[in-house]
Amino acid sequence: MNLSARQIRAFLFLAEERHFTRAARRCHLTQPAFSALIQSLEELVGVRLFDRSTRRVTLTQEGEHFFLTAPRLLNDMEGLIGEMRQFADKRRGKVSIAALPSLAAGWLPGICATFSAQYPAVRISLRDALLEPCLQMVRDGAADMALAAQGLNMEGLTVDPLCEDRFYFICRHDHPLADHETVTTSDLTKERLIHLGKGSSIRQGLVSDSRIAEMPVSFEVDHLATVCGLVLAGMGVSLVPGMTLFHFRYPLLRAIPLAPGSEIRRQLLLVRREDRGLSAAAQAFHDLVMHERSSLASDGEFAIRVNP
Amino acid sequence: MNLSARQIRAFLFLAEERHFTRAARRCHLTQPAFSALIQSLEELVGVRLFDRSTRRVTLTQEGEHFFLTAPRLLNDMEGLIGEMRQFADKRRGKVSIAALPSLAAGWLPGICATFSAQYPAVRISLRDALLEPCLQMVRDGAADMALAAQGLNMEGLTVDPLCEDRFYFICRHDHPLADHETVTTSDLTKERLIHLGKGSSIRQGLVSDSRIAEMPVSFEVDHLATVCGLVLAGMGVSLVPGMTLFHFRYPLLRAIPLAPGSEIRRQLLLVRREDRGLSAAAQAFHDLVMHERSSLASDGEFAIRVNP
DNA sequence: CACACTTACGATATTCGTAAGGATT
DNA sequence: AATCCTTACGAATATCGTAAGTGTG
């Protein structure tokens, strides 16, 4: 009891043409093969669907009844296949991405623009969140993948390294260290540090360095824009990843690399669930991210991408 | 591009079971064969429908979308096949029969009752009509078959003989011939004949005999009941086929066979189009008529059948 | 190591195309 | 004679089941 699309297609061609040879041509079959196909359908449904008298082919009463629903049925089948192929061709679909705020504001929008230009019909859902929420969204399936850093528990997750993100020293132009080419961690022991909140991956990247951990903390805020404002107001200095420097492009501010030996880094990762494959659209996005990751070098010159 | 019912069925089983081995059992397939079936479906639609990680089987996003319409599609396919098989099993369908008034009133109702008892769901359309209208209904497809007699033009029609219908002489009990065992055509030359109208097959059966054609015609009516009334009123005599004798079962009337050598017959036929097969229901009716035709002997004792 | 899906492979069924058959105009 | 559907039959293809392979808990 296996009705197939080609049987219905053959039926409809024959019902239209009323001629085996012509209908067979439209099915890309020889006439005997087509004849057998019709016979198999008739055997399946248990009744003759066509009266054929060598000279004239007509629908039987039962054939007329079959004809009432067969076109809709074939249309539904072909429509479903067509829809599924739209997913395959990325003419349809959805990608859900979670990303750290730094990447979500800086590098990722340009990637999204490139992706959207290539696959305009794929909807992109982009959630900016702190590290752990990012990872949690991947774990529970709310996001197909996350652009994030190393979390406390990476079990069940697959990671691809994206880039190393070096930290920079941020101070006002009138700060004693403002004219230095580089800065060492020992230079900073007396500085008042403006920190991000504990949920931030930037904060987590910093506390791994013991000297930084000893610095006096003047503020603990949630947004880099606030850090920026506080530094401009002379309330202290900060250490931020190169990936976020676009927040600090003010004439009165300086971003100074850390000296060799004092370097602090965080590793940025592309994270996905290891037990779930990506949808066609998500896979294409994943491929694009991996392909473009070389443009993600943290060299202090990074700017928000503008779509070419 | 040939989507088949079994592919959809396999998909739905797997979506429900989330387990290849169990789903394979429900498809009456070995697990590898089932696996190949799923793969063929995925290849057809162009995307993976299931994430399988040896330990867990889940629908992909695309699979979820396929799942939205697949059940309805399979239901439609199986429903259509089911409907068609109802026709095949005569649990559904329609038979259109045209019949001469004599048969439509006499023998055929009992046949219809037998047929309906066996196939209660098949609708029967019965039209009583004179000979040529009967044949025309078969020609133009308004009737699947006709129980009729030989027409002027039988081209394109297939006939099966049903029985020979002998004519009887009808007169009142006080008629000079009323006590005769048989009657010859020479006995009738002076009788006033009550005829049926020219469209009637009974009339056509009679005019083939030259002596009858020479008889004086007193009336020309359309219904046998009128003939009956006229004979009872003493307005003349008539000649009618045995098949219609049930109209004349009155104590004051006599129906007398024609003597050997004077016999007049008409051949009753089961007529159908030669270029169109019968529907399953019509074929079953046809078979029943042919099987029961022995009960159609024109012996003057014929009565309206009562369903046993 | 037991369970579960995939791959490999030979056997069986199905489907295809060519060629011949039969019926109709 | 020409057209058109069916049947026959060998070849190509697909599908099936058994058995071995791989990966996971």
XYZ file of C-alpha atoms (C1' of nucleotides) in Angstrom:
666
model
C 0.000 0.000 0.000
C 2.547 2.483 -1.201
C 1.095 5.334 -3.197
C 3.819 7.431 -4.770
C 3.974 10.910 -6.249
C 4.922 9.590 -9.669
C 1.870 7.388 -9.795
C -0.348 10.370 -9.149
C 1.596 12.469 -11.608
C 1.209 9.751 -14.236
C -2.503 9.559 -13.511
C -2.949 13.294 -13.914
C -0.947 13.435 -17.129
C -3.010 10.630 -18.587
C -6.260 12.167 -17.410
C -5.232 15.359 -19.147
C -3.811 13.911 -22.338
C -6.169 10.957 -22.690
C -3.330 9.374 -24.592
C -0.752 6.953 -23.206
C 2.050 7.784 -25.605
C 1.883 11.540 -25.046
C 1.423 11.200 -21.293
C 4.396 8.809 -21.198
C 6.564 11.407 -22.917
C 5.609 14.004 -20.332
C 6.653 11.533 -17.631
C 9.958 10.880 -19.391
C 9.062 7.241 -19.738
C 8.555 4.884 -22.621
C 4.964 4.086 -23.289
C 5.059 0.481 -21.968
C 6.748 1.591 -18.755
C 4.117 4.272 -18.362
C 1.402 1.731 -19.000
C 2.799 -0.458 -16.252
C 2.889 2.525 -13.914
C -0.799 3.185 -14.475
C -1.529 -0.491 -13.999
C 0.339 -0.497 -10.700
C -1.800 2.412 -9.538
C -4.969 0.655 -10.600
C -3.876 -2.448 -8.784
C -3.145 -0.389 -5.694
C -6.548 1.240 -5.548
C -8.275 -1.938 -6.646
C -10.295 -0.508 -9.538
C -9.730 0.481 -13.115
C -9.227 4.207 -13.439
C -9.213 4.435 -17.223
C -11.203 2.859 -19.990
C -8.832 2.283 -22.860
C -10.199 1.063 -26.131
C -7.106 1.442 -28.302
C -8.662 4.454 -29.904
C -9.928 6.383 -26.968
C -8.802 6.719 -23.355
C -11.307 8.008 -20.816
C -11.674 8.113 -17.082
C -13.929 5.514 -15.507
C -16.436 6.583 -12.869
C -13.916 5.576 -10.231
C -11.233 7.461 -12.132
C -13.391 10.574 -12.047
C -13.632 10.236 -8.313
C -9.887 9.767 -8.000
C -9.455 12.854 -10.098
C -11.389 14.902 -7.562
C -8.657 14.735 -4.946
C -5.544 13.599 -6.799
C -4.480 17.065 -7.992
C -4.652 18.529 -4.513
C -2.763 15.575 -3.144
C 0.060 15.916 -5.643
C 0.140 19.629 -5.065
C 0.504 19.087 -1.327
C 3.291 16.585 -1.841
C 5.229 18.758 -4.240
C 4.588 21.788 -2.079
C 6.012 20.075 0.965
C 9.090 18.929 -0.928
C 9.473 22.437 -2.300
C 9.303 23.932 1.167
C 11.866 21.526 2.495
C 14.187 22.333 -0.390
C 13.801 25.991 0.425
C 15.308 25.188 3.773
C 18.052 23.241 2.042
C 18.806 26.145 -0.276
C 18.586 28.652 2.546
C 15.743 30.377 0.748
C 14.008 29.946 4.041
C 14.899 29.225 7.621
C 16.058 30.832 10.787
C 19.334 31.189 12.641
C 19.383 31.958 16.333
C 22.644 33.355 17.607
C 23.671 34.348 21.070
C 26.723 36.567 21.398
C 28.670 38.429 24.036
C 27.799 42.132 23.977
C 31.197 43.054 22.602
C 30.835 40.776 19.576
C 27.144 41.464 19.213
C 27.800 45.179 18.872
C 31.085 45.063 17.013
C 31.995 42.294 14.634
C 28.798 40.282 14.362
C 26.475 42.830 12.728
C 28.744 42.959 9.706
C 28.682 39.164 9.485
C 24.924 39.252 9.727
C 24.831 41.775 6.900
C 27.011 39.586 4.692
C 24.863 36.557 5.510
C 21.643 38.407 4.857
C 22.944 39.643 1.516
C 23.572 36.065 0.459
C 20.456 34.528 2.029
C 17.932 37.332 2.276
C 15.068 35.023 3.169
C 16.693 33.562 6.272
C 15.636 35.264 9.445
C 18.369 35.968 11.961
C 17.676 36.105 15.650
C 20.501 37.749 17.541
C 20.543 37.870 21.319
C 23.290 39.731 23.134
C 23.889 38.339 26.574
C 26.619 37.810 29.098
C 28.722 34.695 28.981
C 26.681 32.241 31.027
C 23.311 33.201 29.563
C 24.881 32.794 26.124
C 25.994 29.266 26.919
C 22.692 28.433 28.565
C 20.791 29.460 25.452
C 22.846 27.007 23.444
C 22.358 24.277 26.015
C 18.588 24.548 26.050
C 18.275 25.034 22.313
C 17.126 28.649 22.397
C 20.166 29.516 20.294
C 21.732 27.460 17.505
C 25.174 28.712 18.479
C 26.905 31.303 20.605
C 29.863 33.585 20.061
C 31.266 33.571 23.553
C 34.221 32.684 25.706
C 35.216 29.750 27.892
C 32.550 29.158 30.558
C 32.770 27.301 33.803
C 31.076 24.180 32.466
C 31.476 23.334 28.811
C 30.088 19.818 29.007
C 27.919 18.793 26.066
C 29.148 21.741 24.022
C 31.421 21.783 21.002
C 33.718 24.785 20.626
C 35.657 26.209 17.711
C 38.261 28.864 18.552
C 37.549 32.190 16.922
C 40.389 34.424 18.012
C 42.477 35.628 20.924
C 41.330 38.928 22.302
C 44.102 40.965 23.994
C 43.279 43.422 26.774
C 44.168 47.103 26.544
C 44.727 49.704 29.224
C 42.239 52.590 29.053
C 42.986 55.980 30.583
C 42.402 59.678 30.018
C 44.880 61.714 27.926
C 46.166 63.489 31.058
C 46.943 60.264 32.910
C 50.628 59.685 33.817
C 50.728 56.571 31.618
C 48.893 58.189 28.716
C 51.963 58.612 26.536
C 53.470 55.167 27.099
C 53.770 52.815 24.164
C 52.949 49.849 26.364
C 51.940 49.291 29.964
C 52.944 46.486 32.353
C 50.771 45.070 35.090
C 53.211 46.430 37.688
C 52.476 49.936 36.396
C 48.885 49.442 37.484
C 49.076 48.299 41.060
C 48.018 51.693 42.426
C 45.447 52.522 39.790
C 41.773 52.640 40.633
C 40.168 50.044 38.336
C 36.702 50.413 36.863
C 35.364 46.859 36.586
C 32.471 45.285 34.816
C 30.001 43.192 36.815
C 30.877 39.677 37.838
C 28.687 38.084 35.179
C 30.799 39.638 32.468
C 33.262 37.475 30.604
C 35.621 40.463 30.547
C 35.719 40.499 34.318
C 36.258 36.767 34.340
C 39.107 37.117 31.888
C 40.797 39.655 34.141
C 40.635 37.948 37.524
C 42.788 35.129 36.207
C 45.726 37.567 36.506
C 46.715 37.877 40.181
C 48.168 41.394 39.964
C 44.993 42.721 38.428
C 42.985 41.005 41.113
C 44.926 43.046 43.700
C 44.129 46.418 42.141
C 41.729 48.579 44.070
C 38.286 48.563 42.506
C 36.570 51.952 42.283
C 33.417 50.968 40.357
C 31.593 47.902 39.176
C 29.236 48.624 36.304
C 27.367 46.640 33.672
C 27.995 48.492 30.446
C 31.145 49.524 28.674
C 29.576 52.875 27.806
C 29.461 53.558 31.535
C 33.073 52.508 31.886
C 33.867 54.976 29.133
C 32.010 57.783 30.862
C 33.659 57.090 34.197
C 37.145 57.119 32.707
C 36.391 60.384 30.903
C 35.186 61.794 34.203
C 38.539 60.936 35.788
C 37.113 58.335 38.132
C 39.733 55.718 37.280
C 41.156 53.521 34.523
C 40.077 50.244 32.975
C 41.272 47.159 31.163
C 39.165 46.036 28.246
C 39.554 43.572 25.400
C 40.607 44.883 22.024
C 37.308 43.729 20.673
C 35.557 46.486 22.601
C 37.847 49.364 21.769
C 35.292 50.920 19.438
C 33.515 52.032 22.594
C 36.523 54.157 23.560
C 37.315 56.074 20.405
C 37.288 59.509 22.019
C 40.082 62.090 21.529
C 40.494 62.456 25.278
C 40.991 58.714 25.870
C 43.962 56.487 25.294
C 43.997 52.707 24.666
C 47.452 51.312 25.347
C 48.550 47.709 24.712
C 49.891 45.688 27.586
C 53.625 45.035 27.355
C 54.928 41.572 26.383
C 54.977 39.489 29.519
C 52.091 41.421 30.980
C 49.634 40.462 28.281
C 46.170 39.372 29.293
C 44.039 37.455 26.807
C 40.693 35.914 26.526
C 39.849 33.227 24.028
C 36.715 33.834 21.969
C 34.821 30.742 20.876
C 32.030 29.628 18.603
C 29.927 27.306 20.739
C 27.255 24.808 19.726
C 25.582 21.727 21.140
C 27.528 18.609 20.394
C 24.478 16.348 20.220
C 22.475 18.408 17.775
C 23.286 19.138 14.192
C 22.775 22.607 12.844
C 19.920 23.464 10.562
C 20.891 24.183 6.976
C 20.637 27.912 7.612
C 22.569 27.712 10.877
C 25.244 25.606 9.227
C 25.658 28.245 6.538
C 25.995 30.923 9.199
C 28.484 28.792 11.055
C 30.521 28.343 7.904
C 30.503 32.089 7.292
C 31.686 32.854 10.813
C 34.508 30.339 10.569
C 35.468 31.626 7.163
C 35.525 35.258 8.293
C 37.174 34.747 11.642
C 40.520 35.937 10.291
C 38.951 39.405 10.054
C 38.417 39.202 13.782
C 42.040 39.896 14.773
C 42.205 41.891 17.968
C 44.733 44.471 16.928
C 43.329 47.616 18.413
C 42.475 48.859 14.950
C 39.241 47.008 14.915
C 36.253 49.012 13.936
C 32.623 48.243 13.331
C 32.438 46.583 9.965
C 30.639 48.357 7.233
C 29.105 46.191 4.594
C 31.017 46.613 1.341
C 11.443 13.451 -7.068
C 9.184 10.646 -5.977
C 7.780 10.999 -2.499
C 6.022 7.835 -1.415
C 3.527 6.971 1.277
C 5.900 4.580 2.948
C 8.549 7.254 3.289
C 6.086 9.485 5.082
C 4.868 6.607 7.180
C 8.447 5.774 8.149
C 9.069 9.403 9.021
C 6.022 9.569 11.264
C 6.850 6.323 13.023
C 10.351 7.517 13.699
C 9.184 10.928 14.833
C 6.873 9.193 17.261
C 9.199 6.458 18.493
C 12.441 8.427 18.337
C 14.066 5.058 17.949
C 15.076 3.430 14.661
C 14.784 -0.168 15.786
C 11.283 0.198 17.178
C 10.085 2.324 14.272
C 11.533 -0.248 11.858
C 9.521 -2.987 13.536
C 6.340 -0.998 13.107
C 7.176 -0.649 9.407
C 7.796 -4.392 9.122
C 11.345 -3.715 8.068
C 14.734 -4.558 9.442
C 16.477 -1.656 11.053
C 19.066 -1.129 8.282
C 16.388 -1.152 5.604
C 14.407 1.340 7.634
C 17.487 3.488 8.040
C 17.987 3.513 4.296
C 14.349 4.502 3.826
C 14.778 7.512 6.107
C 17.976 8.411 4.301
C 16.206 8.277 0.962
C 13.605 10.687 2.289
C 16.249 13.050 3.614
C 18.018 12.924 0.287
C 14.751 13.680 -1.469
C 13.934 16.758 0.585
C 17.568 17.844 0.678
C 17.913 18.284 4.429
C 18.427 16.116 7.458
C 15.158 15.477 9.244
C 16.555 13.724 12.301
C 19.541 14.261 14.539
C 20.748 10.853 15.531
C 23.515 10.561 18.066
C 23.465 6.790 18.580
C 21.836 7.354 21.912
C 19.125 9.814 21.068
C 17.041 10.496 17.969
C 15.347 13.888 17.652
C 13.736 15.922 14.926
C 15.824 18.684 13.409
C 14.280 22.097 12.884
C 13.556 21.084 9.306
C 12.156 17.816 10.564
C 9.791 19.733 12.843
C 8.581 21.659 9.839
C 8.095 18.486 7.839
C 6.159 17.104 10.748
C 3.675 19.952 10.510
C 2.182 18.741 7.236
C 3.314 15.132 6.888
C 0.530 13.595 8.994
C -2.182 15.341 7.019
C -0.529 14.323 3.774
C -0.367 10.663 4.737
C -3.922 10.810 5.962
C -5.064 12.221 2.634
C -3.194 9.541 0.722
C -4.539 6.684 2.796
C -7.983 8.228 2.763
C -8.011 8.391 -1.003
C -6.868 4.795 -1.333
C -9.490 3.787 1.201
C -12.211 5.528 -0.762
C -11.141 3.894 -3.973
C -11.135 0.494 -2.310
C -14.659 1.165 -1.132
C -15.609 1.390 -4.764
C -13.720 -1.818 -5.446
C -15.502 -3.616 -2.610
C -18.846 -2.135 -3.603
C -19.084 -0.485 -0.222
C -19.693 2.599 -2.274
C -20.670 3.443 -5.797
C -23.632 3.860 -8.055
C -25.338 1.811 -10.744
C -27.535 3.484 -13.311
C -29.915 1.164 -15.079
C -32.406 1.854 -17.785
C -35.097 -0.725 -18.376
C -38.194 -1.226 -20.452
C -41.332 -0.577 -18.411
C -42.237 -4.266 -18.369
C -38.927 -5.303 -16.837
C -38.683 -2.214 -14.647
C -41.991 -3.044 -13.017
C -41.770 -6.821 -13.021
C -38.543 -8.674 -12.771
C -36.031 -5.935 -12.054
C -37.200 -4.702 -8.642
C -36.501 -8.113 -7.156
C -33.026 -8.090 -8.659
C -32.473 -4.641 -7.210
C -33.543 -5.921 -3.803
C -31.125 -8.845 -3.986
C -28.344 -6.511 -5.066
C -29.103 -3.993 -2.340
C -29.083 -6.709 0.283
C -25.582 -7.700 -0.759
C -24.230 -4.182 -1.367
C -26.366 -1.879 0.764
C -24.092 1.111 0.221
C -24.368 1.137 -3.550
C -26.975 3.519 -4.827
C -29.150 2.249 -7.654
C -30.626 4.575 -10.199
C -33.405 2.925 -12.163
C -35.073 4.645 -15.088
C -37.977 3.054 -16.867
C -38.212 4.175 -20.445
C -39.282 2.964 -23.859
C -36.846 1.113 -26.039
C -35.101 3.904 -27.880
C -34.742 6.187 -24.847
C -33.257 3.216 -22.976
C -30.663 2.661 -25.652
C -29.932 6.366 -25.912
C -29.241 6.577 -22.182
C -26.646 3.848 -22.581
C -25.134 5.545 -25.617
C -24.677 8.883 -23.916
C -23.534 7.402 -20.612
C -26.606 8.375 -18.596
C -27.087 4.692 -17.841
C -24.443 2.039 -17.254
C -26.620 -0.578 -18.912
C -30.101 -1.147 -20.171
C -32.492 -4.065 -20.012
C -34.138 -3.652 -23.357
C -34.797 -5.207 -26.702
C -33.245 -5.006 -30.146
C -33.252 -1.402 -31.371
C -32.958 -0.034 -34.860
C -29.319 0.869 -34.465
C -27.184 -1.180 -32.129
C -23.823 0.223 -33.275
C -21.329 0.762 -30.496
C -23.387 -1.350 -28.107
C -22.636 -4.751 -26.665
C -25.606 -7.021 -26.014
C -26.062 -10.119 -23.901
C -29.278 -12.085 -24.493
C -31.483 -12.310 -21.438
C -34.462 -14.332 -22.561
C -37.068 -14.795 -25.202
C -40.371 -13.203 -24.374
C -43.363 -14.868 -25.995
C -46.499 -12.896 -26.786
C -49.896 -13.824 -25.406
C -53.364 -13.112 -26.620
C -55.445 -11.061 -24.161
C -59.221 -11.061 -24.236
C -62.211 -10.892 -21.969
C -63.719 -14.083 -20.516
C -66.765 -13.772 -22.762
C -64.737 -13.508 -25.936
C -65.269 -16.327 -28.492
C -61.624 -17.367 -28.162
C -61.589 -17.151 -24.367
C -61.722 -20.913 -23.794
C -59.153 -21.892 -26.414
C -55.968 -23.528 -25.236
C -54.003 -21.708 -27.903
C -54.679 -19.108 -30.525
C -53.314 -18.826 -34.049
C -52.686 -15.600 -35.918
C -55.367 -16.578 -38.420
C -57.873 -16.555 -35.561
C -57.171 -12.891 -35.078
C -57.581 -11.348 -38.481
C -60.960 -9.814 -37.645
C -60.192 -8.799 -34.068
C -59.912 -5.185 -33.124
C -56.393 -4.792 -31.736
C -55.484 -2.447 -28.903
C -51.944 -1.336 -29.673
C -49.273 0.411 -27.699
C -47.717 3.566 -29.089
C -45.100 3.367 -31.820
C -42.227 4.066 -29.425
C -42.959 0.882 -27.538
C -40.780 -2.166 -28.081
C -43.889 -4.318 -27.758
C -45.423 -2.616 -30.758
C -42.150 -2.998 -32.639
C -42.065 -6.685 -31.808
C -45.541 -7.139 -33.206
C -45.296 -5.366 -36.537
C -42.661 -7.862 -37.702
C -45.533 -10.328 -38.147
C -47.439 -9.482 -41.323
C -50.794 -10.914 -40.201
C -50.759 -8.871 -37.060
C -49.893 -5.805 -39.080
C -53.071 -6.332 -41.070
C -55.350 -6.420 -38.011
C -57.616 -3.444 -37.537
C -56.313 -1.127 -34.850
C -58.925 0.210 -32.466
C -56.727 2.096 -30.007
C -53.165 3.213 -29.605
C -52.228 3.908 -25.994
C -49.068 4.335 -23.973
C -49.610 2.233 -20.873
C -50.447 -1.399 -20.380
C -52.844 -0.495 -17.582
C -54.867 1.353 -20.184
C -54.766 -1.647 -22.484
C -56.057 -3.703 -19.598
C -58.891 -1.297 -18.941
C -59.876 -1.165 -22.601
C -59.983 -4.954 -22.919
C -62.066 -5.202 -19.756
C -64.402 -2.623 -21.232
C -64.842 -4.816 -24.284
C -63.153 -2.375 -26.660
C -60.971 -5.031 -28.242
C -58.196 -7.532 -27.647
C -54.447 -7.238 -27.350
C -51.193 -9.103 -27.773
C -48.624 -8.594 -25.034
C -45.372 -10.256 -24.004
C -45.453 -12.792 -21.208
C -43.249 -10.510 -19.220
C -46.157 -8.102 -18.809
C -48.873 -10.583 -17.905
C -48.893 -9.448 -14.285
C -50.811 -6.412 -15.525
C -53.641 -8.660 -16.683
C -54.271 -10.869 -13.695
C -58.001 -10.161 -13.501
C -60.658 -12.879 -13.183
C -62.500 -11.509 -16.206
C -59.466 -11.576 -18.473
C -57.780 -14.438 -20.293
C -54.170 -14.687 -21.415
C -53.839 -17.384 -24.058
C -50.558 -18.577 -25.587
C -50.133 -18.385 -29.315
C -50.141 -21.746 -31.014
C -46.943 -23.290 -32.329
C -46.274 -21.824 -35.746
C -48.038 -18.621 -34.794
C -45.637 -17.730 -32.040
C -44.393 -14.169 -31.787
C -41.324 -13.438 -29.742
C -39.187 -10.567 -28.754
C -35.630 -10.985 -27.571
C -34.778 -9.197 -24.318
C -31.223 -7.998 -24.028
C -28.785 -6.590 -21.532
C -27.188 -3.693 -23.372
C -24.032 -1.749 -22.542
C -21.548 0.472 -24.304
C -18.852 -1.522 -25.945
C -16.148 1.116 -25.531
C -16.621 1.688 -21.828
C -15.998 -0.742 -19.049
C -18.433 -0.980 -16.202
C -17.709 0.468 -12.806
C -17.103 -2.070 -10.075
C -20.643 -1.627 -8.800
C -22.152 -1.803 -12.275
C -20.135 -4.908 -13.057
C -21.472 -6.576 -9.932
C -25.013 -5.676 -10.983
C -24.336 -6.971 -14.458
C -23.046 -10.241 -13.032
C -26.144 -10.577 -10.878
C -28.485 -9.987 -13.821
C -26.680 -12.555 -15.942
C -26.654 -15.031 -13.107
C -30.372 -14.602 -12.404
C -31.577 -14.483 -15.980
C -32.752 -18.100 -15.801
C -35.472 -16.873 -13.418
C -36.664 -14.647 -16.238
C -38.392 -17.379 -18.264
C -41.454 -16.042 -20.027
C -43.903 -18.792 -19.192
C -47.018 -16.865 -18.368
C -46.651 -17.812 -14.728
C -44.341 -14.981 -14.077
C -45.114 -12.846 -11.086
C -43.478 -9.905 -9.384
C -40.610 -11.276 -7.368
C -40.764 -10.981 -3.645
C -37.441 -10.804 -1.903
C -36.911 -14.040 0.084
C 30.079 -4.582 27.026
C 25.493 -3.820 25.673
C 22.866 -1.026 22.838
C 21.959 1.608 18.627
C 22.762 3.516 14.153
C 25.565 3.049 9.767
C 28.043 0.656 6.179
C 28.971 -3.479 3.260
C 27.321 -6.895 0.402
C 24.910 -10.609 -1.868
C 20.084 -12.009 -3.012
C 15.631 -10.764 -4.404
C 12.127 -7.570 -6.531
C 10.969 -3.856 -9.173
C 11.309 -0.975 -13.020
C 12.947 0.140 -17.491
C 13.416 -0.061 -22.477
C 13.227 -2.843 -26.787
C 10.586 -5.783 -29.477
C 6.599 -8.336 -30.642
C 1.414 -8.902 -30.355
C -3.378 -7.564 -31.035
C -7.023 -4.432 -31.893
C -9.024 -0.428 -34.234
C -9.717 2.924 -37.862
C -1.379 0.619 -43.561
C -1.046 3.379 -39.528
C -1.955 4.145 -34.820
C -2.053 2.780 -30.130
C -2.268 -0.021 -26.038
C -0.605 -4.496 -24.013
C 2.479 -8.349 -23.306
C 7.116 -10.529 -23.235
C 11.639 -10.478 -21.811
C 16.411 -9.382 -20.759
C 19.011 -5.613 -18.457
C 19.581 -2.035 -15.173
C 18.157 -0.377 -10.780
C 16.357 -0.448 -6.153
C 15.295 -2.671 -1.957
C 15.849 -6.104 1.436
C 18.031 -8.794 5.024
C 22.349 -10.586 7.168
C 26.570 -9.454 9.000
C 30.211 -6.456 10.237
C 31.608 -1.681 11.700
C 31.461 2.445 14.726
C 30.260 5.183 18.443
C 28.191 5.954 23.028
C 27.013 5.289 27.914
